[in-house]
């Protein structure tokens, strides 16, 4: 039974694929009162009835400021899963913050990241970038210091155009790493935002330089090592980048080096991303970006027709324990429900904001996710999801530090 005095969270687009998962997780995990909103009253009430007595439904149109104000009334936090934030250029965020509620947007609205009042705003900057910022924080828990991070992301699944917008905006903010130059090294000074004002440089390659083929796609044979999971027997693009979210963690964890690669099975999705990679950084206006996002959405559906969806993230972190032992930690996260993973991230972020654990101002989701808590929520709420971690002392053997998933959740 949800307590009558529990905080109220409003979810715009609450009956969609991401919003629906977030609603169920917030109900099961935290016992919040929920207001499920969207343009369809029937769909909103259909989900609200399954969530229990503490949930209600409301019709809301994100385009209508008066409708937004009415929906926000009484909410501690509004979770925006509608996908319209970028089209409206931050209008939903401004309206929610003006009403005194916290705002969590599951689409990067592309607006300025300047504070607006005392409340908190958190923006989702794409699944790959969010995981790139969260994973080193998970691996660094309890370490006295850390030096080098090496990470991978691979995913396949249909995405909506508005979800694709966040990923595309994140890629525009990322730094491309030339073939053969695998490491982004933090050489001193700098800021958690942007490319450290020139202090972030590409390290010298460990082997002979490898020419990048046209379009930016790198043959697997040209890599130093394969990804830590088998790639499908189809064309795949391997992109070496340093996401904004990882650069921020380089600064905050005082990392000396960081590597990040993204593997995209194709052929349709890599082809779209490769064409985008050939454009100048400032060449995409809002209309063009939406057009590319629709194209990427169609490509993702084509690629996912014959292969089950999945998202996999793997990373290693070298560091020092409080008792002076040098170790290498690794973590592998795998799930088969990509929208569900985004829903869990949405729920965890909304929970942090509602509990007033975040400072006022604008944040990105990768900086706000509780490292251990998010891993636990992923395993508990996504069937067949796994988060496995190991720790290997230098020169020693590894030991598993996470509970086997089979012991936590069947199926």
Short mmCIF file of C-alpha atoms in Angstrom, two decimals:
data_model
loop_
_atom_site.label_atom_id
_atom_site.label_comp_id
_atom_site.label_asym_id
_atom_site.label_seq_id
_atom_site.Cartn_x
_atom_site.Cartn_y
_atom_site.Cartn_z
CA UNK A 1 0.00 0.00 0.00
CA UNK A 2 1.40 3.38 -1.03
CA UNK A 3 1.42 5.83 1.90
CA UNK A 4 -0.98 8.75 1.43
CA UNK A 5 1.82 11.22 2.20
CA UNK A 6 4.35 9.73 -0.23
CA UNK A 7 5.81 12.19 -2.77
CA UNK A 8 3.96 12.45 -6.08
CA UNK A 9 5.85 11.88 -9.34
CA UNK A 10 4.18 12.82 -12.60
CA UNK A 11 5.23 10.89 -15.71
CA UNK A 12 4.51 12.51 -19.08
CA UNK A 13 4.30 9.72 -21.65
CA UNK A 14 3.90 7.37 -18.69
CA UNK A 15 2.27 4.57 -20.67
CA UNK A 16 4.99 4.41 -23.34
CA UNK A 17 7.79 1.82 -23.51
CA UNK A 18 10.21 3.80 -21.34
CA UNK A 19 7.66 5.58 -19.15
CA UNK A 20 5.74 2.39 -18.41
CA UNK A 21 8.85 0.60 -17.14
CA UNK A 22 9.82 3.63 -15.05
CA UNK A 23 6.34 3.74 -13.50
CA UNK A 24 6.44 0.07 -12.50
CA UNK A 25 9.96 0.35 -11.06
CA UNK A 26 9.12 3.47 -9.02
CA UNK A 27 6.01 1.78 -7.63
CA UNK A 28 7.73 -1.50 -6.77
CA UNK A 29 10.99 -0.02 -5.49
CA UNK A 30 10.01 3.21 -3.74
CA UNK A 31 6.25 3.26 -3.16
CA UNK A 32 5.75 6.72 -4.66
CA UNK A 33 2.38 8.05 -5.66
CA UNK A 34 2.33 8.36 -9.44
CA UNK A 35 0.41 10.49 -11.92
CA UNK A 36 0.48 8.78 -15.30
CA UNK A 37 0.01 11.33 -18.05
CA UNK A 38 -0.31 11.48 -21.81
CA UNK A 39 -2.71 12.49 -24.55
CA UNK A 40 -4.75 9.28 -24.21
CA UNK A 41 -6.86 9.13 -21.06
CA UNK A 42 -7.72 5.47 -21.68
CA UNK A 43 -4.07 4.43 -21.99
CA UNK A 44 -3.09 6.43 -18.91
CA UNK A 45 -5.87 4.94 -16.77
CA UNK A 46 -5.17 1.45 -18.08
CA UNK A 47 -1.63 1.58 -16.69
CA UNK A 48 -2.54 3.52 -13.52
CA UNK A 49 -5.00 0.82 -12.47
CA UNK A 50 -2.25 -1.82 -12.59
CA UNK A 51 0.02 0.25 -10.33
CA UNK A 52 -2.26 0.25 -7.31
CA UNK A 53 -4.26 2.66 -5.20
CA UNK A 54 -1.51 5.27 -5.02
CA UNK A 55 -1.61 6.00 -8.76
CA UNK A 56 -3.80 8.28 -10.83
CA UNK A 57 -4.07 9.30 -14.48
CA UNK A 58 -4.34 12.64 -16.22
CA UNK A 59 -4.50 13.95 -19.75
CA UNK A 60 -1.54 16.21 -20.55
CA UNK A 61 -0.28 17.82 -23.74
CA UNK A 62 3.37 18.84 -23.52
CA UNK A 63 2.78 21.50 -26.18
CA UNK A 64 0.17 23.26 -24.06
CA UNK A 65 1.70 25.28 -21.20
CA UNK A 66 -1.60 25.48 -19.31
CA UNK A 67 -2.01 21.69 -19.54
CA UNK A 68 1.55 21.28 -18.22
CA UNK A 69 0.92 23.57 -15.26
CA UNK A 70 -2.22 21.66 -14.33
CA UNK A 71 -0.41 18.32 -14.62
CA UNK A 72 2.58 19.49 -12.54
CA UNK A 73 0.47 20.78 -9.65
CA UNK A 74 1.33 18.83 -6.48
CA UNK A 75 4.25 16.91 -8.07
CA UNK A 76 7.63 16.72 -6.39
CA UNK A 77 9.18 15.60 -9.70
CA UNK A 78 8.02 15.40 -13.31
CA UNK A 79 9.58 12.65 -15.42
CA UNK A 80 9.27 13.55 -19.10
CA UNK A 81 9.22 10.44 -21.30
CA UNK A 82 7.17 12.07 -24.05
CA UNK A 83 10.07 12.54 -26.45
CA UNK A 84 9.00 16.08 -27.38
CA UNK A 85 11.60 17.99 -25.36
CA UNK A 86 13.97 18.69 -28.26
CA UNK A 87 11.15 19.81 -30.56
CA UNK A 88 9.91 22.22 -27.90
CA UNK A 89 13.45 23.50 -27.18
CA UNK A 90 13.26 23.19 -23.40
CA UNK A 91 9.74 24.57 -22.92
CA UNK A 92 8.66 21.54 -20.85
CA UNK A 93 11.69 21.86 -18.61
CA UNK A 94 11.13 25.58 -18.03
CA UNK A 95 7.45 25.07 -17.25
CA UNK A 96 8.10 22.30 -14.71
CA UNK A 97 10.92 24.18 -12.98
CA UNK A 98 8.83 27.37 -12.84
CA UNK A 99 6.17 25.40 -10.96
CA UNK A 100 8.77 24.42 -8.35
CA UNK A 101 9.05 20.72 -9.27
CA UNK A 102 12.18 18.82 -10.23
CA UNK A 103 12.47 17.86 -13.90
CA UNK A 104 13.92 14.66 -15.39
CA UNK A 105 13.90 14.55 -19.19
CA UNK A 106 14.49 11.33 -21.09
CA UNK A 107 15.33 13.31 -24.22
CA UNK A 108 18.06 15.94 -24.34
CA UNK A 109 16.17 19.13 -25.15
CA UNK A 110 19.29 20.75 -26.59
CA UNK A 111 18.70 23.84 -24.47
CA UNK A 112 21.17 25.71 -22.26
CA UNK A 113 22.41 23.97 -19.14
CA UNK A 114 22.14 27.02 -16.93
CA UNK A 115 20.30 26.91 -13.57
CA UNK A 116 16.66 27.96 -13.52
CA UNK A 117 15.37 28.44 -9.98
CA UNK A 118 16.09 26.25 -6.94
CA UNK A 119 14.84 22.95 -8.38
CA UNK A 120 16.89 20.25 -10.12
CA UNK A 121 16.83 19.34 -13.81
CA UNK A 122 18.41 16.15 -15.18
CA UNK A 123 18.81 15.43 -18.90
CA UNK A 124 19.26 12.01 -20.48
CA UNK A 125 22.03 12.28 -23.07
CA UNK A 126 21.59 8.91 -24.79
CA UNK A 127 22.03 5.35 -23.57
CA UNK A 128 25.63 4.81 -24.70
CA UNK A 129 26.88 8.11 -23.29
CA UNK A 130 25.02 7.63 -20.00
CA UNK A 131 26.57 4.19 -19.53
CA UNK A 132 30.00 5.61 -20.45
CA UNK A 133 29.71 8.01 -17.52
CA UNK A 134 28.08 5.60 -15.07
CA UNK A 135 30.37 2.58 -15.54
CA UNK A 136 33.64 4.17 -14.30
CA UNK A 137 31.77 5.46 -11.25
CA UNK A 138 30.56 1.93 -10.52
CA UNK A 139 34.07 0.51 -10.84
CA UNK A 140 35.64 3.29 -8.74
CA UNK A 141 33.39 2.69 -5.70
CA UNK A 142 35.61 2.16 -2.66
CA UNK A 143 38.93 2.78 -4.41
CA UNK A 144 41.41 5.27 -3.01
CA UNK A 145 42.38 6.37 -6.53
CA UNK A 146 42.02 5.32 -10.15
CA UNK A 147 44.24 5.74 -13.18
CA UNK A 148 43.01 4.11 -16.40
CA UNK A 149 39.54 3.23 -17.73
CA UNK A 150 38.83 1.12 -20.82
CA UNK A 151 35.22 0.66 -21.95
CA UNK A 152 32.97 -0.78 -24.62
CA UNK A 153 29.32 -0.35 -25.57
CA UNK A 154 27.42 -2.51 -28.03
CA UNK A 155 23.71 -2.38 -28.71
CA UNK A 156 21.00 -3.34 -31.14
CA UNK A 157 17.33 -2.52 -31.01
CA UNK A 158 14.67 -0.28 -32.54
CA UNK A 159 14.76 3.31 -31.30
CA UNK A 160 12.22 6.07 -31.70
CA UNK A 161 13.23 9.27 -33.56
CA UNK A 162 13.14 11.30 -30.37
CA UNK A 163 15.33 8.76 -28.56
CA UNK A 164 17.74 8.95 -31.49
CA UNK A 165 17.97 12.73 -31.05
CA UNK A 166 19.64 12.36 -27.64
CA UNK A 167 22.16 9.90 -29.04
CA UNK A 168 22.95 12.13 -31.99
CA UNK A 169 23.40 15.20 -29.80
CA UNK A 170 25.74 13.18 -27.58
CA UNK A 171 27.81 12.15 -30.58
CA UNK A 172 28.13 15.78 -31.65
CA UNK A 173 29.61 16.57 -28.22
CA UNK A 174 31.95 13.56 -28.23
CA UNK A 175 35.57 13.72 -29.33
CA UNK A 176 36.57 11.45 -32.20
CA UNK A 177 39.71 9.41 -31.53
CA UNK A 178 41.84 8.80 -34.66
CA UNK A 179 42.63 5.25 -35.68
CA UNK A 180 45.69 4.03 -33.82
CA UNK A 181 45.34 6.68 -31.09
CA UNK A 182 43.37 4.69 -28.57
CA UNK A 183 43.67 6.79 -25.47
CA UNK A 184 42.35 10.15 -24.40
CA UNK A 185 44.86 11.38 -21.83
CA UNK A 186 44.09 14.07 -19.29
CA UNK A 187 47.29 16.05 -19.26
CA UNK A 188 46.35 18.50 -16.53
CA UNK A 189 44.03 21.32 -15.54
CA UNK A 190 40.75 21.61 -17.31
CA UNK A 191 37.08 21.44 -16.48
CA UNK A 192 34.50 18.65 -16.33
CA UNK A 193 32.72 20.30 -19.25
CA UNK A 194 33.90 20.18 -22.82
CA UNK A 195 37.30 18.98 -24.04
CA UNK A 196 39.27 20.50 -21.15
CA UNK A 197 40.06 23.60 -23.19
CA UNK A 198 42.65 21.68 -25.16
CA UNK A 199 44.14 19.79 -22.20
CA UNK A 200 42.67 16.50 -23.45
CA UNK A 201 44.94 14.97 -26.08
CA UNK A 202 45.14 11.74 -28.01
CA UNK A 203 47.91 9.55 -26.69
CA UNK A 204 50.51 8.00 -28.94
CA UNK A 205 49.39 4.65 -30.42
CA UNK A 206 50.84 1.48 -28.99
CA UNK A 207 51.34 0.02 -32.46
CA UNK A 208 51.58 1.18 -36.07
CA UNK A 209 49.02 3.74 -37.13
CA UNK A 210 46.01 2.26 -38.92
CA UNK A 211 44.35 4.25 -41.69
CA UNK A 212 40.63 4.82 -41.20
CA UNK A 213 38.57 3.71 -44.22
CA UNK A 214 36.07 6.13 -45.79
CA UNK A 215 33.08 6.89 -43.60
CA UNK A 216 34.84 6.20 -40.34
CA UNK A 217 34.08 2.45 -40.16
CA UNK A 218 36.99 0.43 -38.79
CA UNK A 219 37.41 -3.23 -39.76
CA UNK A 220 37.52 -5.52 -36.76
CA UNK A 221 40.88 -6.87 -37.92
CA UNK A 222 42.37 -3.40 -37.57
CA UNK A 223 41.65 -3.26 -33.84
CA UNK A 224 43.98 -4.10 -30.98
CA UNK A 225 41.51 -6.59 -29.50
CA UNK A 226 37.95 -7.75 -30.20
CA UNK A 227 35.05 -6.61 -28.02
CA UNK A 228 34.46 -8.76 -24.93
CA UNK A 229 31.38 -10.37 -26.50
CA UNK A 230 30.84 -12.03 -29.91
CA UNK A 231 29.68 -9.72 -32.67
CA UNK A 232 26.92 -10.99 -34.99
CA UNK A 233 28.01 -12.44 -38.31
CA UNK A 234 27.12 -9.24 -40.19
CA UNK A 235 28.82 -5.92 -40.93
CA UNK A 236 29.62 -3.91 -37.82
CA UNK A 237 31.11 -0.49 -37.23
CA UNK A 238 33.54 0.15 -34.38
CA UNK A 239 33.68 3.82 -33.37
CA UNK A 240 36.40 5.21 -31.11
CA UNK A 241 35.13 8.28 -29.29
CA UNK A 242 35.41 10.03 -25.94
CA UNK A 243 31.86 10.93 -24.87
CA UNK A 244 31.23 14.10 -22.92
CA UNK A 245 30.02 11.97 -19.99
CA UNK A 246 33.30 10.02 -19.85
CA UNK A 247 35.38 13.18 -20.10
CA UNK A 248 33.56 14.51 -17.05
CA UNK A 249 34.44 11.36 -15.11
CA UNK A 250 38.08 11.66 -16.20
CA UNK A 251 38.12 15.01 -14.46
CA UNK A 252 36.20 13.95 -11.35
CA UNK A 253 38.05 10.66 -10.80
CA UNK A 254 41.41 12.21 -11.81
CA UNK A 255 41.93 9.53 -14.47
CA UNK A 256 45.13 9.64 -16.47
CA UNK A 257 43.70 7.77 -19.46
CA UNK A 258 40.33 6.67 -20.84
CA UNK A 259 39.23 4.67 -23.87
CA UNK A 260 35.71 4.17 -25.18
CA UNK A 261 34.49 2.23 -28.21
CA UNK A 262 30.99 1.63 -29.53
CA UNK A 263 30.08 -1.37 -31.68
CA UNK A 264 27.05 -1.07 -33.96
CA UNK A 265 25.90 -4.16 -35.89
CA UNK A 266 24.56 -3.24 -39.29
CA UNK A 267 24.44 -2.69 -42.04
CA UNK A 268 21.83 0.09 -41.90
CA UNK A 269 22.70 1.81 -38.59
CA UNK A 270 26.48 2.05 -39.20
CA UNK A 271 25.81 3.51 -42.65
CA UNK A 272 23.75 6.37 -41.17
CA UNK A 273 26.31 7.07 -38.44
CA UNK A 274 29.19 7.01 -40.90
CA UNK A 275 27.50 9.59 -43.14
CA UNK A 276 26.93 11.76 -40.07
CA UNK A 277 30.58 11.42 -39.04
CA UNK A 278 31.65 13.05 -42.29
CA UNK A 279 29.83 16.32 -41.56
CA UNK A 280 31.40 19.29 -39.76
CA UNK A 281 30.52 19.56 -36.08
CA UNK A 282 28.28 22.56 -36.53
CA UNK A 283 26.56 21.40 -39.72
CA UNK A 284 23.32 20.08 -38.12
CA UNK A 285 20.51 22.50 -37.40
CA UNK A 286 17.40 21.33 -35.53
CA UNK A 287 15.44 20.37 -38.64
CA UNK A 288 18.34 18.46 -40.14
CA UNK A 289 19.00 16.68 -36.85
CA UNK A 290 15.39 15.51 -36.65
CA UNK A 291 15.63 14.24 -40.21
CA UNK A 292 18.76 12.23 -39.41
CA UNK A 293 17.08 10.92 -36.25
CA UNK A 294 14.13 9.61 -38.27
CA UNK A 295 16.53 7.96 -40.68
CA UNK A 296 18.45 6.39 -37.80
CA UNK A 297 15.18 5.14 -36.29
CA UNK A 298 14.25 3.41 -39.57
CA UNK A 299 17.73 1.92 -39.83
CA UNK A 300 17.60 0.55 -36.27
CA UNK A 301 14.29 -1.19 -37.01
CA UNK A 302 15.75 -2.77 -40.14
CA UNK A 303 18.84 -4.03 -38.32
CA UNK A 304 16.77 -5.45 -35.46
CA UNK A 305 14.38 -7.43 -37.67
CA UNK A 306 16.37 -10.68 -37.60
CA UNK A 307 18.34 -10.35 -34.33
CA UNK A 308 17.05 -10.00 -30.76
CA UNK A 309 17.63 -6.62 -29.14
CA UNK A 310 20.41 -6.26 -26.60
CA UNK A 311 22.61 -3.74 -24.83
CA UNK A 312 26.03 -4.67 -23.50
CA UNK A 313 28.57 -2.55 -21.67
CA UNK A 314 32.00 -3.67 -20.52
CA UNK A 315 34.74 -1.75 -18.77
CA UNK A 316 37.94 -2.13 -16.79
CA UNK A 317 39.44 0.30 -14.30
CA UNK A 318 42.94 0.26 -12.83
CA UNK A 319 43.20 1.68 -9.35
CA UNK A 320 44.48 1.53 -5.80
CA UNK A 321 42.55 0.17 -2.81
CA UNK A 322 42.60 1.99 0.55
CA UNK A 323 45.10 -0.57 1.88
CA UNK A 324 47.53 0.13 -0.96
CA UNK A 325 46.80 -2.84 -3.26
CA UNK A 326 46.83 -2.13 -7.01
CA UNK A 327 43.90 -3.83 -8.71
CA UNK A 328 42.09 -4.04 -12.00
CA UNK A 329 38.32 -4.10 -11.73
CA UNK A 330 35.98 -5.11 -14.54
CA UNK A 331 32.21 -5.03 -15.03
CA UNK A 332 29.97 -6.50 -17.72
CA UNK A 333 26.35 -5.40 -18.02
CA UNK A 334 24.01 -7.23 -20.40
CA UNK A 335 20.29 -6.97 -20.99
CA UNK A 336 17.85 -7.85 -23.77
CA UNK A 337 15.36 -5.03 -23.17
CA UNK A 338 16.90 -1.77 -24.37
CA UNK A 339 13.78 0.32 -23.68
CA UNK A 340 13.50 -1.33 -20.28
CA UNK A 341 17.08 -0.35 -19.47
CA UNK A 342 16.27 3.27 -20.30
CA UNK A 343 13.17 2.97 -18.09
CA UNK A 344 15.22 1.75 -15.12
CA UNK A 345 17.66 4.65 -15.63
CA UNK A 346 14.68 7.04 -15.75
CA UNK A 347 13.29 5.62 -12.50
CA UNK A 348 16.64 5.77 -10.70
CA UNK A 349 17.18 9.37 -11.79
CA UNK A 350 13.68 10.45 -10.77
CA UNK A 351 14.19 8.79 -7.38
CA UNK A 352 17.42 10.69 -6.76
CA UNK A 353 15.77 14.00 -7.67
CA UNK A 354 12.66 13.34 -5.59
CA UNK A 355 14.73 12.47 -2.53
CA UNK A 356 16.53 15.83 -2.94
CA UNK A 357 19.90 14.13 -3.27
CA UNK A 358 20.92 16.37 -6.15
CA UNK A 359 21.96 19.99 -6.07
CA UNK A 360 19.93 22.63 -7.87
CA UNK A 361 20.85 23.30 -11.48
CA UNK A 362 21.06 21.20 -14.63
CA UNK A 363 22.76 17.79 -14.59
CA UNK A 364 23.22 14.89 -17.00
CA UNK A 365 21.90 11.47 -15.98
CA UNK A 366 25.36 9.86 -16.03
CA UNK A 367 26.45 12.10 -13.13
CA UNK A 368 23.39 11.44 -10.97
CA UNK A 369 22.85 7.66 -11.15
CA UNK A 370 23.78 5.89 -7.89
CA UNK A 371 26.49 3.44 -9.01
CA UNK A 372 25.61 0.40 -6.88
CA UNK A 373 21.91 1.16 -6.63
CA UNK A 374 21.42 1.39 -10.40
CA UNK A 375 23.20 -1.93 -10.97
CA UNK A 376 20.96 -3.56 -8.40
CA UNK A 377 17.79 -2.09 -9.94
CA UNK A 378 18.81 -3.31 -13.42
CA UNK A 379 19.20 -6.88 -12.18
CA UNK A 380 16.01 -6.87 -10.12
CA UNK A 381 13.67 -5.30 -12.63
CA UNK A 382 14.87 -6.52 -16.04
CA UNK A 383 14.45 -10.25 -16.74
CA UNK A 384 17.66 -11.94 -17.93
CA UNK A 385 19.72 -8.84 -17.09
CA UNK A 386 23.18 -9.37 -15.63
CA UNK A 387 25.77 -7.14 -13.99
CA UNK A 388 28.93 -9.11 -13.21
CA UNK A 389 32.04 -7.65 -11.64
CA UNK A 390 35.53 -8.93 -10.89
CA UNK A 391 38.57 -7.57 -9.10
CA UNK A 392 42.07 -8.78 -9.95
CA UNK A 393 45.01 -7.78 -7.75
CA UNK A 394 48.11 -7.03 -9.78
CA UNK A 395 49.87 -10.32 -10.42
CA UNK A 396 47.09 -12.27 -8.68
CA UNK A 397 43.91 -14.14 -9.54
CA UNK A 398 40.50 -12.58 -9.82
CA UNK A 399 37.51 -12.96 -7.57
CA UNK A 400 33.88 -12.34 -8.41
CA UNK A 401 32.45 -9.49 -6.34
CA UNK A 402 28.82 -9.61 -7.47
CA UNK A 403 26.12 -12.08 -6.59
CA UNK A 404 25.39 -14.47 -9.51
CA UNK A 405 22.32 -13.20 -11.34
CA UNK A 406 20.66 -16.61 -11.24
CA UNK A 407 20.56 -16.29 -7.46
CA UNK A 408 18.81 -12.90 -7.65
CA UNK A 409 16.17 -13.26 -10.32
CA UNK A 410 15.03 -16.43 -12.16
CA UNK A 411 14.54 -16.47 -15.91
#
